[in-house]
Tab-separated table of C-alpha atoms in Angstrom:
chain	number	residue	atom	x	y	z
B	14	MET	CA	53.044	77.483	76.090
B	15	GLU	CA	55.614	79.335	78.152
B	16	THR	CA	55.770	81.351	81.346
B	17	SER	CA	58.640	83.151	82.969
B	18	THR	CA	59.441	85.328	85.938
B	19	LYS	CA	62.577	86.616	87.584
B	20	MET	CA	61.022	87.471	90.966
B	21	THR	CA	62.764	86.191	94.089
B	22	PRO	CA	60.585	84.741	96.878
B	23	PRO	CA	60.654	87.155	99.827
B	24	ASP	CA	61.204	84.401	102.390
B	25	ALA	CA	64.359	83.250	100.596
B	26	SER	CA	65.837	86.727	100.230
B	27	ALA	CA	64.992	87.527	103.835
B	28	MET	CA	67.175	84.604	104.848
B	29	GLY	CA	70.102	86.124	102.965
B	30	ARG	CA	70.315	83.465	100.245
B	31	LEU	CA	69.016	83.220	96.729
B	32	PRO	CA	66.729	80.345	95.731
B	33	ILE	CA	67.773	77.816	93.091
B	34	ARG	CA	66.242	79.047	89.836
B	35	VAL	CA	64.596	76.216	87.889
B	36	LEU	CA	63.288	75.943	84.320
B	37	LEU	CA	60.611	73.274	83.759
B	38	VAL	CA	60.314	71.656	80.329
B	39	ASP	CA	57.529	69.154	79.619
B	40	ASP	CA	55.020	68.872	76.783
B	41	GLN	CA	52.280	67.950	79.266
B	42	GLY	CA	50.811	71.022	80.926
B	43	ILE	CA	49.413	69.118	83.887
B	44	MET	CA	52.845	67.628	84.583
B	45	ARG	CA	54.538	71.037	84.459
B	46	GLU	CA	51.949	72.618	86.718
B	47	GLY	CA	52.217	69.749	89.177
B	48	LEU	CA	55.989	70.014	89.330
B	49	ALA	CA	55.801	73.784	89.723
B	50	ALA	CA	53.343	73.443	92.601
B	51	VAL	CA	55.617	70.951	94.365
B	52	LEU	CA	58.797	72.964	93.887
B	53	GLU	CA	57.318	76.321	94.813
B	54	ARG	CA	56.416	74.955	98.241
B	55	SER	CA	60.136	74.985	98.954
B	56	ASP	CA	61.642	78.336	99.960
B	57	THR	CA	64.981	77.247	98.436
B	58	ILE	CA	63.663	76.742	94.879
B	59	GLU	CA	62.054	79.187	92.437
B	60	VAL	CA	60.442	78.125	89.156
B	61	VAL	CA	61.498	80.925	86.798
B	62	GLY	CA	60.080	79.510	83.571
B	63	GLN	CA	58.074	76.770	81.898
B	64	ALA	CA	58.157	75.479	78.319
B	65	ALA	CA	56.194	72.859	76.386
B	66	ASP	CA	58.743	72.232	73.626
B	67	GLY	CA	62.479	72.200	73.038
B	68	ALA	CA	62.740	75.351	70.922
B	69	THR	CA	60.901	77.462	73.509
B	70	ALA	CA	62.896	75.863	76.304
B	71	LEU	CA	66.202	76.673	74.620
B	72	ARG	CA	65.184	80.323	74.190
B	73	LEU	CA	64.082	80.621	77.815
B	74	PHE	CA	67.266	78.857	78.903
B	75	GLN	CA	69.342	81.533	77.165
B	76	GLU	CA	67.155	84.405	78.381
B	77	LEU	CA	66.642	83.377	82.004
B	78	GLU	CA	69.922	81.543	82.709
B	79	PRO	CA	68.335	79.091	85.193
B	80	ASP	CA	70.489	77.219	87.689
B	81	VAL	CA	68.859	73.847	87.029
B	82	ASN	CA	66.707	72.599	84.152
B	83	ILE	CA	64.117	69.843	84.659
B	84	VAL	CA	63.598	68.330	81.204
B	85	ASP	CA	61.119	65.713	79.983
B	86	LEU	CA	62.937	63.012	78.030
B	87	ARG	CA	60.263	62.203	75.450
B	88	MET	CA	59.175	65.299	73.537
B	89	SER	CA	58.808	66.086	69.842
B	90	PRO	CA	60.373	67.252	67.594
B	91	MET	CA	63.317	67.937	69.947
B	92	ASP	CA	63.553	65.288	72.665
B	93	GLY	CA	65.132	65.693	76.076
B	94	VAL	CA	68.506	64.311	75.012
B	95	ASP	CA	68.755	66.702	72.051
B	96	LEU	CA	67.693	69.604	74.264
B	97	THR	CA	70.250	68.645	76.899
B	98	GLN	CA	72.964	68.631	74.242
B	99	ALA	CA	71.798	72.011	72.890
B	100	MET	CA	71.829	73.527	76.375
B	101	ARG	CA	75.288	72.148	77.049
B	102	ASP	CA	76.519	73.473	73.699
B	103	ALA	CA	75.173	76.921	74.578
B	104	ASN	CA	76.581	76.749	78.109
B	105	PRO	CA	78.922	73.907	79.143
B	106	ASN	CA	77.934	74.520	82.769
B	107	ALA	CA	74.236	73.875	82.119
B	108	ARG	CA	72.752	71.542	84.726
B	109	VAL	CA	69.988	69.234	83.504
B	110	VAL	CA	67.807	66.692	85.286
B	111	LEU	CA	66.010	64.387	82.835
B	112	LEU	CA	62.559	63.347	83.979
B	113	THR	CA	60.533	60.595	82.311
B	114	THR	CA	58.065	57.766	82.731
B	115	TYR	CA	60.449	55.449	80.853
B	116	ASP	CA	63.785	54.026	81.961
B	117	THR	CA	65.208	51.936	79.119
B	118	ASP	CA	68.961	51.597	79.483
B	119	GLU	CA	69.764	53.094	76.095
B	120	GLU	CA	67.837	56.278	76.915
B	121	VAL	CA	69.496	56.580	80.313
B	122	PHE	CA	72.903	56.188	78.715
B	123	ARG	CA	72.172	58.677	75.902
B	124	GLY	CA	70.888	61.272	78.340
B	125	LEU	CA	73.814	61.091	80.717
B	126	LYS	CA	76.263	60.945	77.813
B	127	ALA	CA	74.728	64.187	76.490
B	128	GLY	CA	75.622	65.839	79.780
B	129	ALA	CA	72.581	65.410	82.022
B	130	SER	CA	73.426	65.468	85.732
B	131	SER	CA	70.592	63.203	86.807
B	132	TYR	CA	67.832	60.968	85.475
B	133	LEU	CA	64.627	60.491	87.443
B	134	LEU	CA	61.323	58.731	86.871
B	135	LYS	CA	58.205	60.894	87.044
B	136	ASP	CA	56.853	58.928	89.997
B	137	ILE	CA	59.733	60.223	92.152
B	138	ASP	CA	58.677	61.556	95.558
B	139	SER	CA	58.906	65.293	96.252
B	140	PRO	CA	61.707	65.175	98.874
B	141	THR	CA	63.946	63.160	96.528
B	142	LEU	CA	63.252	65.533	93.628
B	143	ILE	CA	64.136	68.571	95.739
B	144	GLU	CA	67.221	66.829	97.130
B	145	THR	CA	68.315	65.977	93.583
B	146	ILE	CA	67.909	69.596	92.451
B	147	HIS	CA	70.095	70.752	95.333
B	148	ALA	CA	72.735	68.130	94.556
B	149	VAL	CA	72.802	69.003	90.854
B	150	HIS	CA	72.952	72.728	91.656
B	151	ALA	CA	75.965	72.002	93.843
B	152	GLY	CA	77.707	70.471	90.829
B	153	ARG	CA	77.206	66.821	91.699
B	154	ARG	CA	75.802	64.033	89.547
B	155	ALA	CA	72.776	62.638	91.322
B	156	ILE	CA	72.436	59.067	90.124
B	157	THR	CA	70.321	56.517	91.984
B	158	ALA	CA	71.727	53.076	92.704
B	159	GLU	CA	69.255	51.577	90.217
B	160	ILE	CA	70.384	53.908	87.430
B	161	ALA	CA	74.036	53.308	88.294
B	162	ALA	CA	73.429	49.578	87.922
B	163	LYS	CA	71.846	50.138	84.511
B	164	LEU	CA	74.866	52.135	83.388
B	165	ALA	CA	77.171	49.372	84.541
B	166	GLU	CA	75.144	46.878	82.525
B	167	HIS	CA	75.268	49.168	79.529
B	168	VAL	CA	79.068	49.147	79.360
B	169	ALA	CA	79.146	45.688	77.813
B	170	ALA	CA	76.347	46.502	75.375
B	171	ASP	CA	78.062	49.721	74.351
B	172	ALA	CA	81.128	47.655	73.485
B	173	LEU	CA	79.207	45.913	70.703
B	174	THR	CA	80.671	46.732	67.317
B	175	ALA	CA	78.536	48.267	64.572
B	176	ARG	CA	78.412	44.905	62.796
B	177	GLN	CA	77.403	43.101	66.004
B	178	ARG	CA	74.566	45.586	66.458
B	179	GLU	CA	73.411	44.830	62.915
B	180	VAL	CA	73.465	41.109	63.646
B	181	LEU	CA	71.614	41.703	66.914
B	182	ASN	CA	68.879	43.616	65.089
B	183	CYS	CA	68.555	40.753	62.625
B	184	LEU	CA	68.268	38.275	65.489
B	185	ALA	CA	65.493	40.387	66.967
B	186	LEU	CA	63.658	40.090	63.655
B	187	GLY	CA	63.850	36.305	63.913
B	188	LYS	CA	66.360	35.824	61.093
B	189	SER	CA	68.428	32.642	60.844
B	190	ASN	CA	72.222	32.647	60.492
B	191	LEU	CA	71.890	31.951	56.779
B	192	GLU	CA	69.396	34.770	56.308
B	193	ILE	CA	71.586	37.186	58.267
B	194	ALA	CA	74.608	36.214	56.196
B	195	SER	CA	72.658	36.923	53.002
B	196	MET	CA	71.325	40.253	54.300
B	197	LEU	CA	74.704	41.522	55.505
B	198	PHE	CA	76.802	39.974	52.703
B	199	ILE	CA	79.005	38.003	55.077
B	200	SER	CA	79.619	34.286	55.551
B	201	GLU	CA	77.480	32.129	57.814
B	202	GLY	CA	80.586	31.329	59.836
B	203	THR	CA	81.141	35.057	60.441
B	204	VAL	CA	77.542	35.394	61.601
B	205	LYS	CA	78.075	32.570	64.098
B	206	ALA	CA	81.196	34.313	65.408
B	207	HIS	CA	79.280	37.567	65.867
B	208	VAL	CA	76.424	35.796	67.636
B	209	LYS	CA	78.880	34.140	70.018
B	210	ALA	CA	80.468	37.516	70.809
B	211	ILE	CA	77.054	39.102	71.358
B	212	LEU	CA	76.045	36.383	73.821
B	213	GLN	CA	79.277	36.876	75.750
B	214	LYS	CA	79.015	40.672	75.901
B	215	LEU	CA	75.365	40.623	76.957
B	216	GLU	CA	76.011	37.691	79.301
B	217	ALA	CA	73.147	35.802	77.669
B	218	ARG	CA	72.891	32.018	77.573
B	219	ASP	CA	71.159	31.907	74.179
B	220	ARG	CA	69.696	34.017	71.387
B	221	THR	CA	66.307	34.367	73.042
B	222	GLN	CA	67.804	35.757	76.225
B	223	ALA	CA	70.103	38.053	74.221
B	224	ILE	CA	67.102	39.519	72.389
B	225	THR	CA	65.200	39.934	75.664
B	226	ILE	CA	68.156	41.746	77.242
B	227	ALA	CA	68.642	43.905	74.154
B	228	MET	CA	64.981	44.938	74.083
B	229	LYS	CA	64.967	45.703	77.810
B	230	ARG	CA	68.002	47.942	77.369
B	231	GLY	CA	66.522	49.693	74.373
B	232	LEU	CA	69.230	48.373	72.031
B	233	VAL	CA	66.712	46.988	69.535
B	234	ARG	CA	63.054	47.536	68.810
B	235	THR	CA	60.962	45.077	66.892
B	236	PRO	CA	58.257	46.403	64.564
């Protein structure tokens, strides 16, 4: 599903300023329509297009050249992070606000690393959403204090080496040091050293807490 228009609201043009042109991307029609209804109540914002998938969104993005893109994080087959990256590749000045019902640290970090200017939960109130769109349009990164704290926490986790991430995944599966050593073809002493480093970087007191922190941040997922 897609819709598009390039009409300018008469009240905005009468005031001598153009509205901020927004593209909405969400695979849930009700969500898109709800967002459009909220945004179109503002005379400073115009919804110029809607898309239900990444491929359609990317085409509309190139055709309509919106000022700000509101993108759902979890879509298939192209998710919000991949779409953000594609938009930024097509136009380095693309401004994207990721919107989702989830807020795992890894997803926040991936989205902002891909070039998103903001990350909001779908239960955000209308004034904050509109304020965020204005801030992003002005070239600022609109990051809430909560999200900023998550990013700060992520720095240590991001410093984990590839091998430490492998060990962490094994821990999450309930493997012992000996089992991890056998799986990764390293010595048990090396496993212990990696576990110690993981606990320090995640600021965890033991394995259980490390796994809990890792799952909360989206670093590991158990079957």
